[in-house]
Structures are given as structure tokens and as C-alpha cells.
Short mmCIF file of C-alpha atoms in Angstrom, two decimals:
data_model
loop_
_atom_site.label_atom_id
_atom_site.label_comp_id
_atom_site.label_asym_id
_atom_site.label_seq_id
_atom_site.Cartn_x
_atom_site.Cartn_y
_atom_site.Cartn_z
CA UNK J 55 46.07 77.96 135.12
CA UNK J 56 45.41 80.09 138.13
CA UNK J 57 43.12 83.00 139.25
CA UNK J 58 43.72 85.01 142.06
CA UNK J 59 41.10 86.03 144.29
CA UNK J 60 40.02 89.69 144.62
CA UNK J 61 43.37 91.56 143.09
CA UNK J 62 42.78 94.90 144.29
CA UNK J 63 45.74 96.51 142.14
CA UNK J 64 47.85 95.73 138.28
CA UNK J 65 50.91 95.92 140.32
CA UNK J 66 49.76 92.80 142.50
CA UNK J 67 48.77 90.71 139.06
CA UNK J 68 51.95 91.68 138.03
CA UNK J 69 53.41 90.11 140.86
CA UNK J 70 51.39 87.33 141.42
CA UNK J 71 52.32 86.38 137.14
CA UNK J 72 55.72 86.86 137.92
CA UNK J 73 55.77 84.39 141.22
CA UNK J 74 54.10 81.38 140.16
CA UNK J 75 54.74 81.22 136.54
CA UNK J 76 51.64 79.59 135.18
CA UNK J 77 48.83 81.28 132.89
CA UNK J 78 46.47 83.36 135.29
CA UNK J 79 43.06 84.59 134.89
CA UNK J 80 41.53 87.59 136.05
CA UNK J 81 37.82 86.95 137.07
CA UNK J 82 36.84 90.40 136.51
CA UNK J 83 33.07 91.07 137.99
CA UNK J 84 31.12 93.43 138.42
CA UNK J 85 30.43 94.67 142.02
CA UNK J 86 33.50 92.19 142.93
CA UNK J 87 36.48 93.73 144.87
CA UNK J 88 38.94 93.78 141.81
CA UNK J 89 38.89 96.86 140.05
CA UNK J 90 37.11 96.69 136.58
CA UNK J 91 40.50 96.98 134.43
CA UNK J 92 40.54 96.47 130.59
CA UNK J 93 42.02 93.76 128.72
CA UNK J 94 44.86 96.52 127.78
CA UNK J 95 45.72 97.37 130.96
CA UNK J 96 45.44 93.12 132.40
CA UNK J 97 47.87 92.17 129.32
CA UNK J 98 50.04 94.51 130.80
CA UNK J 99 50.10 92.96 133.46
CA UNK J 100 50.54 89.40 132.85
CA UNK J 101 47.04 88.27 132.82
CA UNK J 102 46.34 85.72 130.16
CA UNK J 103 42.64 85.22 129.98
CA UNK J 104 39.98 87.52 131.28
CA UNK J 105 36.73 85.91 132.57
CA UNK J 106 33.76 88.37 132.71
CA UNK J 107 31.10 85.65 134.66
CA UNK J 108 28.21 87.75 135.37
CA UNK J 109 28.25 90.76 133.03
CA UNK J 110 25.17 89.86 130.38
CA UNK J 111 23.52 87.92 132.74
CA UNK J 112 23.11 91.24 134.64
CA UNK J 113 22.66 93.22 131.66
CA UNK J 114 19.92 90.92 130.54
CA UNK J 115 18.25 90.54 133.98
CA UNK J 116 17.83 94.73 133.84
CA UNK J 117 16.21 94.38 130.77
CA UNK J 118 14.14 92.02 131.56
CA UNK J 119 13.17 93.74 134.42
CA UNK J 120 12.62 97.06 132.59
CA UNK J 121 10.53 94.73 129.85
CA UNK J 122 8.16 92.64 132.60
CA UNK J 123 7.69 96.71 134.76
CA UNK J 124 6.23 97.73 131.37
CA UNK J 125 4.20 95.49 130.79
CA UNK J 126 2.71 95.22 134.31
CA UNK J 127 2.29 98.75 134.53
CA UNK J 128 1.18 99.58 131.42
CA UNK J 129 -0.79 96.07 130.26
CA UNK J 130 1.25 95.73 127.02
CA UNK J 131 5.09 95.35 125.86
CA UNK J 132 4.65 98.24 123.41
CA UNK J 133 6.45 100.84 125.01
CA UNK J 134 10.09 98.47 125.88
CA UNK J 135 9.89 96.77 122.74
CA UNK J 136 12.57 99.54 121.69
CA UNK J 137 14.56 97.65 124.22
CA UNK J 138 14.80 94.31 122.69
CA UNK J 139 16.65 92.50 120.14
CA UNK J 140 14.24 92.44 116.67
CA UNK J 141 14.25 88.62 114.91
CA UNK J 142 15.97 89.95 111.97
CA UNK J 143 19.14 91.50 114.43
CA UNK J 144 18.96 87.96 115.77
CA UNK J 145 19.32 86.13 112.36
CA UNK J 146 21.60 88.56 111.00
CA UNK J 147 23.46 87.96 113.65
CA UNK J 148 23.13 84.07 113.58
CA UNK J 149 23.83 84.35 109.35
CA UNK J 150 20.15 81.88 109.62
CA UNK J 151 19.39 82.55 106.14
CA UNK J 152 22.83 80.96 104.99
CA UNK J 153 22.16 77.95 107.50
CA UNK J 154 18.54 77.54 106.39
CA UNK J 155 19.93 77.51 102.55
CA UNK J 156 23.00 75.44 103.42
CA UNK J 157 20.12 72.98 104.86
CA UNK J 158 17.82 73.08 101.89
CA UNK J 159 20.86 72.27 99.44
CA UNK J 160 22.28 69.38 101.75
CA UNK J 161 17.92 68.07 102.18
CA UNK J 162 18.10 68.58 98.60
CA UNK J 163 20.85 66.50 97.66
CA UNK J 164 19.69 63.84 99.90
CA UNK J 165 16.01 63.32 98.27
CA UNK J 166 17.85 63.40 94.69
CA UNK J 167 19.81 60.22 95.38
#
């Protein structure tokens, strides 16, 4: 595998694909010199794998910005907690009630032997 530095156009991943005939990846970051093309237009293209480095990091550092502002302005998180992730989206997300059952049948089995 191979990624070419700073692609500026599909034509030249199409190019670069064809000419050295191993998988490439397409570091696509934000604020880099490569256009941010979609996954769509990079298949077409020749790209096999798409790398986005950077892009929740920076999401998450704004937020976090936007969250620690608040609070140092204002003395409380109230008004940015609209901005963050509640602990049920997070265990929803994680399926943690399963997990924590799946645990307490396998603990379960374990003190009955």
C-alpha cells in the first residue's frame, strides 16, 4: 500500500493507481492541500482506502473549546451541555446494557458451579 502526498486533482489519483499498481490511500485532511473529495468520487478513482486522520479530533477539540469558554465565562456548563453527548446516547450507542447483562449471566454461571 501507498499514499500519495498532497493529490491536488481525481485525474492525478487516477494516474498515480494506474502507474504503480498497488492499493493506495488517500489521506484526506482537513486544511491539507488535497481537495476534500468523497469516498464516491476517490473509488472512482482508484483509491482503495480513505484515511480521515484529524477530522474528530478537530471536531472534538471545537467542542471542547466551546464547552471550557462556557464555563469560564459563565461559571457553569449549563448553557453547552446541549452540546455534549448524554450517558444514555453513549450506552445506546455502546449496547452497555446488553454487555452489563451478558456479564451478569456469564458472573452468574460462574458462582453456580
Amino acid at each position: 500500500m501507498i499514499f500519495p502526498e498532497a493529490v491536488l486533482t481525481l485525474e492525478q489519483y487516477d494516474i498515480f493507481v494506474k502507474a504503480v499498481g498497488v492499493p493506495v490511500l488517500a489521506n484526506i485532511t482537513e486544511f491539507g492541500q488535497t481537495p476534500l473529495f468523497t469516498v464516491n468520487e476517490l473509488e472512482q478513482a482508484g483509491v482503495n482506502l480513505v484515511l480521515y486522520p484529524l477530522s474528530a479530533f478537530r471536531a472534538m477539540n471545537a467542542a471542547a473549546l466551546k464547552v471550557y469558554q462556557g464555563i469560564r465565562s459563565e461559571g457553569t456548563q449549563k448553557n453547552v451541555v446541549e452540546l455534549m453527548q448524554t450517558r444514555m446516547e453513549l450506552y445506546d450507542f455502546l449496547n452497555y446494557h446488553e454487555y452489563e447483562q451478558k456479564l451478569d449471566r456469564l458472573f452468574k454461571q460462574e458462582i453456580e458451579k
